[in-house]
Every structure is written in structure tokens, then in C-alpha cells.
CSV table of C-alpha atoms and ligand atoms in Angstrom, one decimal:
chain,number,residue,atom,x,y,z
R,1,MET,CA,0.0,0.0,0.0
R,2,LYS,CA,1.4,3.4,-1.1
R,3,VAL,CA,0.7,6.0,1.6
R,4,ARG,CA,1.2,9.7,1.2
R,5,VAL,CA,1.0,12.6,3.6
R,6,GLY,CA,0.0,16.2,2.9
R,7,GLN,CA,0.1,19.4,4.9
R,8,GLY,CA,-2.3,22.3,4.7
R,9,PHE,CA,-2.3,25.7,6.2
R,10,ASP,CA,-4.7,28.7,6.0
R,11,VAL,CA,-5.3,32.0,7.7
R,12,HIS,CA,-8.1,34.5,7.4
R,13,ALA,CA,-8.5,37.9,9.0
R,14,PHE,CA,-11.7,38.9,10.9
R,15,SER,CA,-14.0,41.2,9.0
R,16,THR,CA,-15.6,44.3,10.3
R,17,ASP,CA,-18.6,43.7,8.0
R,18,ALA,CA,-21.5,42.7,10.3
R,19,ASP,CA,-23.1,40.8,7.5
R,20,ARG,CA,-20.2,38.3,7.2
R,21,VAL,CA,-21.0,35.0,9.0
R,22,LEU,CA,-18.3,33.0,10.8
R,23,VAL,CA,-18.2,29.5,9.3
R,24,LEU,CA,-15.6,27.0,10.6
R,25,GLY,CA,-15.6,23.4,9.5
R,26,GLY,CA,-19.0,24.0,7.8
R,27,VAL,CA,-20.6,25.1,11.1
R,28,VAL,CA,-22.0,28.6,11.6
R,29,PHE,CA,-20.9,30.3,14.8
R,30,ASP,CA,-23.7,32.7,15.6
R,31,GLY,CA,-22.9,36.1,17.1
R,32,GLU,CA,-19.2,35.9,16.2
R,33,PRO,CA,-17.4,38.2,13.7
R,34,GLY,CA,-17.0,36.6,10.2
R,35,LEU,CA,-13.7,36.2,8.3
R,36,ILE,CA,-12.7,38.1,5.2
R,37,GLY,CA,-12.6,35.9,2.1
R,38,HIS,CA,-13.7,35.4,-1.5
R,39,SER,CA,-15.7,32.3,-0.5
R,40,ASP,CA,-17.3,31.8,3.0
R,41,ALA,CA,-13.7,32.0,4.3
R,42,ASP,CA,-14.0,28.7,6.1
R,43,VAL,CA,-10.3,28.5,7.1
R,44,VAL,CA,-10.7,24.9,8.5
R,45,ALA,CA,-12.2,23.5,5.3
R,46,HIS,CA,-9.5,25.3,3.2
R,47,ALA,CA,-6.7,23.8,5.3
R,48,CYS,CA,-8.2,20.3,5.0
R,49,ALA,CA,-8.5,20.8,1.2
R,50,ASP,CA,-4.9,21.9,0.8
R,51,ALA,CA,-3.7,18.9,3.0
R,52,LEU,CA,-5.6,16.5,0.8
R,53,LEU,CA,-4.5,18.1,-2.5
R,54,GLY,CA,-0.9,18.1,-1.2
R,55,ALA,CA,-1.1,14.4,-0.3
R,56,ALA,CA,-2.4,13.5,-3.7
R,57,GLY,CA,0.2,15.7,-5.5
R,58,LEU,CA,-2.6,17.8,-7.0
R,59,GLY,CA,-1.3,21.3,-6.1
R,60,ASP,CA,-3.3,23.7,-4.0
R,61,ILE,CA,-6.8,25.0,-3.5
R,62,GLY,CA,-6.0,28.3,-5.3
R,63,GLN,CA,-5.2,26.4,-8.5
R,64,HIS,CA,-8.4,24.4,-8.3
R,65,PHE,CA,-10.7,27.2,-7.2
R,66,PRO,CA,-9.1,30.6,-8.2
R,67,ASP,CA,-10.3,33.5,-6.1
R,68,THR,CA,-10.5,35.5,-9.4
R,69,ASP,CA,-13.3,33.2,-10.6
R,70,PRO,CA,-16.8,34.6,-9.8
R,71,ARG,CA,-18.1,31.0,-9.6
R,72,TRP,CA,-16.4,30.7,-6.1
R,73,SER,CA,-17.6,34.0,-4.8
R,74,GLY,CA,-19.3,33.4,-1.5
R,75,ALA,CA,-18.8,29.6,-2.1
R,76,ASP,CA,-19.7,27.1,0.5
R,77,SER,CA,-16.3,25.7,1.4
R,78,ILE,CA,-17.7,22.4,2.5
R,79,GLY,CA,-18.8,22.0,-1.2
R,80,LEU,CA,-15.3,22.8,-2.3
R,81,LEU,CA,-13.9,20.3,0.2
R,82,THR,CA,-16.3,17.6,-1.2
R,83,GLU,CA,-15.1,18.4,-4.7
R,84,VAL,CA,-11.5,18.2,-3.6
R,85,ALA,CA,-12.1,14.7,-2.1
R,86,GLN,CA,-13.6,13.7,-5.4
R,87,ARG,CA,-10.6,15.0,-7.4
R,88,VAL,CA,-8.3,13.2,-4.9
R,89,ARG,CA,-10.2,9.9,-5.6
R,90,GLY,CA,-10.1,10.7,-9.3
R,91,ALA,CA,-6.3,10.8,-9.1
R,92,GLY,CA,-6.3,7.3,-7.6
R,93,PHE,CA,-6.0,8.1,-3.9
R,94,GLU,CA,-8.3,7.2,-1.0
R,95,PRO,CA,-8.3,9.7,1.9
R,96,GLY,CA,-7.3,8.0,5.1
R,97,ASN,CA,-7.9,10.8,7.6
R,98,VAL,CA,-7.3,14.5,8.2
R,99,ASP,CA,-6.4,16.1,11.5
R,100,CYS,CA,-6.7,19.8,12.0
R,101,ALA,CA,-5.3,22.3,14.6
R,102,VAL,CA,-7.3,25.5,14.6
R,103,VAL,CA,-5.5,28.5,16.2
R,104,CYS,CA,-7.7,31.2,17.5
R,105,GLU,CA,-8.5,33.2,20.7
R,106,ARG,CA,-12.2,33.2,19.8
R,107,PRO,CA,-14.7,31.6,19.3
R,108,LYS,CA,-14.6,28.7,21.7
R,109,LEU,CA,-14.5,25.6,19.5
R,110,ALA,CA,-15.3,22.9,22.0
R,111,PRO,CA,-19.1,23.2,21.9
R,112,GLN,CA,-19.1,22.8,18.1
R,113,ARG,CA,-16.2,20.4,17.7
R,114,GLU,CA,-18.4,17.3,17.1
R,115,ALA,CA,-20.6,19.2,14.6
R,116,MET,CA,-17.5,20.4,12.7
R,117,GLN,CA,-15.9,17.0,12.7
R,118,LEU,CA,-19.2,15.5,11.4
R,119,ARG,CA,-19.6,18.0,8.5
R,120,LEU,CA,-15.9,17.8,7.5
R,121,SER,CA,-15.9,14.0,7.7
R,122,GLU,CA,-19.0,13.8,5.5
R,123,ALA,CA,-17.3,16.1,3.0
R,124,VAL,CA,-14.1,14.1,2.8
R,125,GLY,CA,-15.6,10.7,3.2
R,126,ALA,CA,-13.1,9.8,5.9
R,127,PRO,CA,-12.5,10.8,9.5
R,128,VAL,CA,-11.6,14.4,10.1
R,129,THR,CA,-10.6,15.5,13.6
R,130,VAL,CA,-10.4,19.1,14.9
R,131,LYS,CA,-8.4,20.4,17.8
R,132,GLY,CA,-8.6,24.0,19.1
R,133,ASN,CA,-5.5,25.9,20.3
R,134,ARG,CA,-5.1,29.4,21.7
R,135,ALA,CA,-2.3,31.6,20.6
R,136,GLU,CA,-1.7,32.8,24.2
R,137,GLY,CA,-1.9,36.4,23.1
R,138,LEU,CA,1.1,36.1,20.8
R,139,GLY,CA,1.2,37.7,17.3
R,140,ALA,CA,-1.7,38.6,15.0
R,141,ILE,CA,-3.8,35.6,16.0
R,142,GLY,CA,-3.2,36.4,19.7
R,143,ARG,CA,-4.4,39.9,19.0
R,144,VAL,CA,-7.7,38.4,17.8
R,145,GLU,CA,-7.1,39.6,14.2
R,146,GLY,CA,-8.0,36.3,12.6
R,147,ILE,CA,-8.0,32.6,12.7
R,148,ALA,CA,-5.4,30.1,11.4
R,149,CYS,CA,-5.7,26.4,10.8
R,150,PHE,CA,-3.1,23.7,10.2
R,151,ALA,CA,-4.1,20.3,8.7
R,152,VAL,CA,-2.4,17.0,7.9
R,153,ALA,CA,-4.0,14.4,5.6
R,154,VAL,CA,-3.0,10.9,4.8
R,155,VAL,CA,-4.1,9.2,1.6
R,156,SER,CA,-3.4,5.8,0.2
R,157,ALA,CA,-3.2,4.7,-3.5
R,158,SER,CA,-6.5,3.1,-4.2
D,1,MG,MG1,-8.6,30.3,2.6
């Protein structure tokens, strides 16, 4: 069995636009400031997608879904992640699992962790786990200017 690993990273800044909705791992966090982005700015789904694409040697999310393309304006990133998983399978790889580390001072992820894992796992068709980490006040994330996410994916040749 040929196993490959991929790494994904993404970061989005908080928006001051009160109409932006915060979506993390396909789950809406009511009452929280949204993130700036061409799509719904789901930083967790984006990091997962990049990890999977990297594992399959398929480049990155920007190549597959250019932010200059109006088709992806306001896009549901869970839909993009579902499409990425299909492209990974189309390239002959089966996703094994994806593990994410979300770095943010807010919101608290724990109450929505199960819901995020469920939505992400459904999109990928394999287990996706989510961990929350504080930045301990350090740097831009620590100043609550945005949210970052690291992800690692494993795929095997199918
Ligand atoms: Mg992104």
C-alpha cells in the first residue's frame, strides 16, 4: 500500500462587515465576527482541502478554485472540500484521515467540535478531527485579528 501525507495551512482575518457569517468546518458560529474571504472564508475547510491536495500531488486550493473566478464568490467551502475529495479519488488516492489544529483566541470551538468533525468527515468521506489551540496572546492571532488552521492528511493509493 502506497501511503502519502499532505500538509495544509490557511489563515483569514476577521471582517468588520457585520453581514459576514463566521463558518468554521462547515458550522456557523452565531454572534461571532466573520472572516474576510472570497468564499465563505472557512479556514478549516480550506486547510483540509490543501492537505488532501498536497497528499495527492494535486497542487493547492488556489489552483483548483481561483479566487479570481466569480463561480467561487461566497462559495460554501464544504462544497469545495467535497469536490477536492472527489478529485483526490479521481487521481487514484483514497483519503485515510485528516487532522486539524485551529489556532484562535475566539470563538470557543469545543461546543461545536463534534458538529465540525461530522460535517468535515462527511465532505471528505473519511474521519476528520479538529483540535482547538489558543495563541496565548502572541502575534496577530493572539491579538484576535484572525483565525489560522493547520491540517495534515493521509491518503493511500486506491
Ligand atoms: Mg482560505
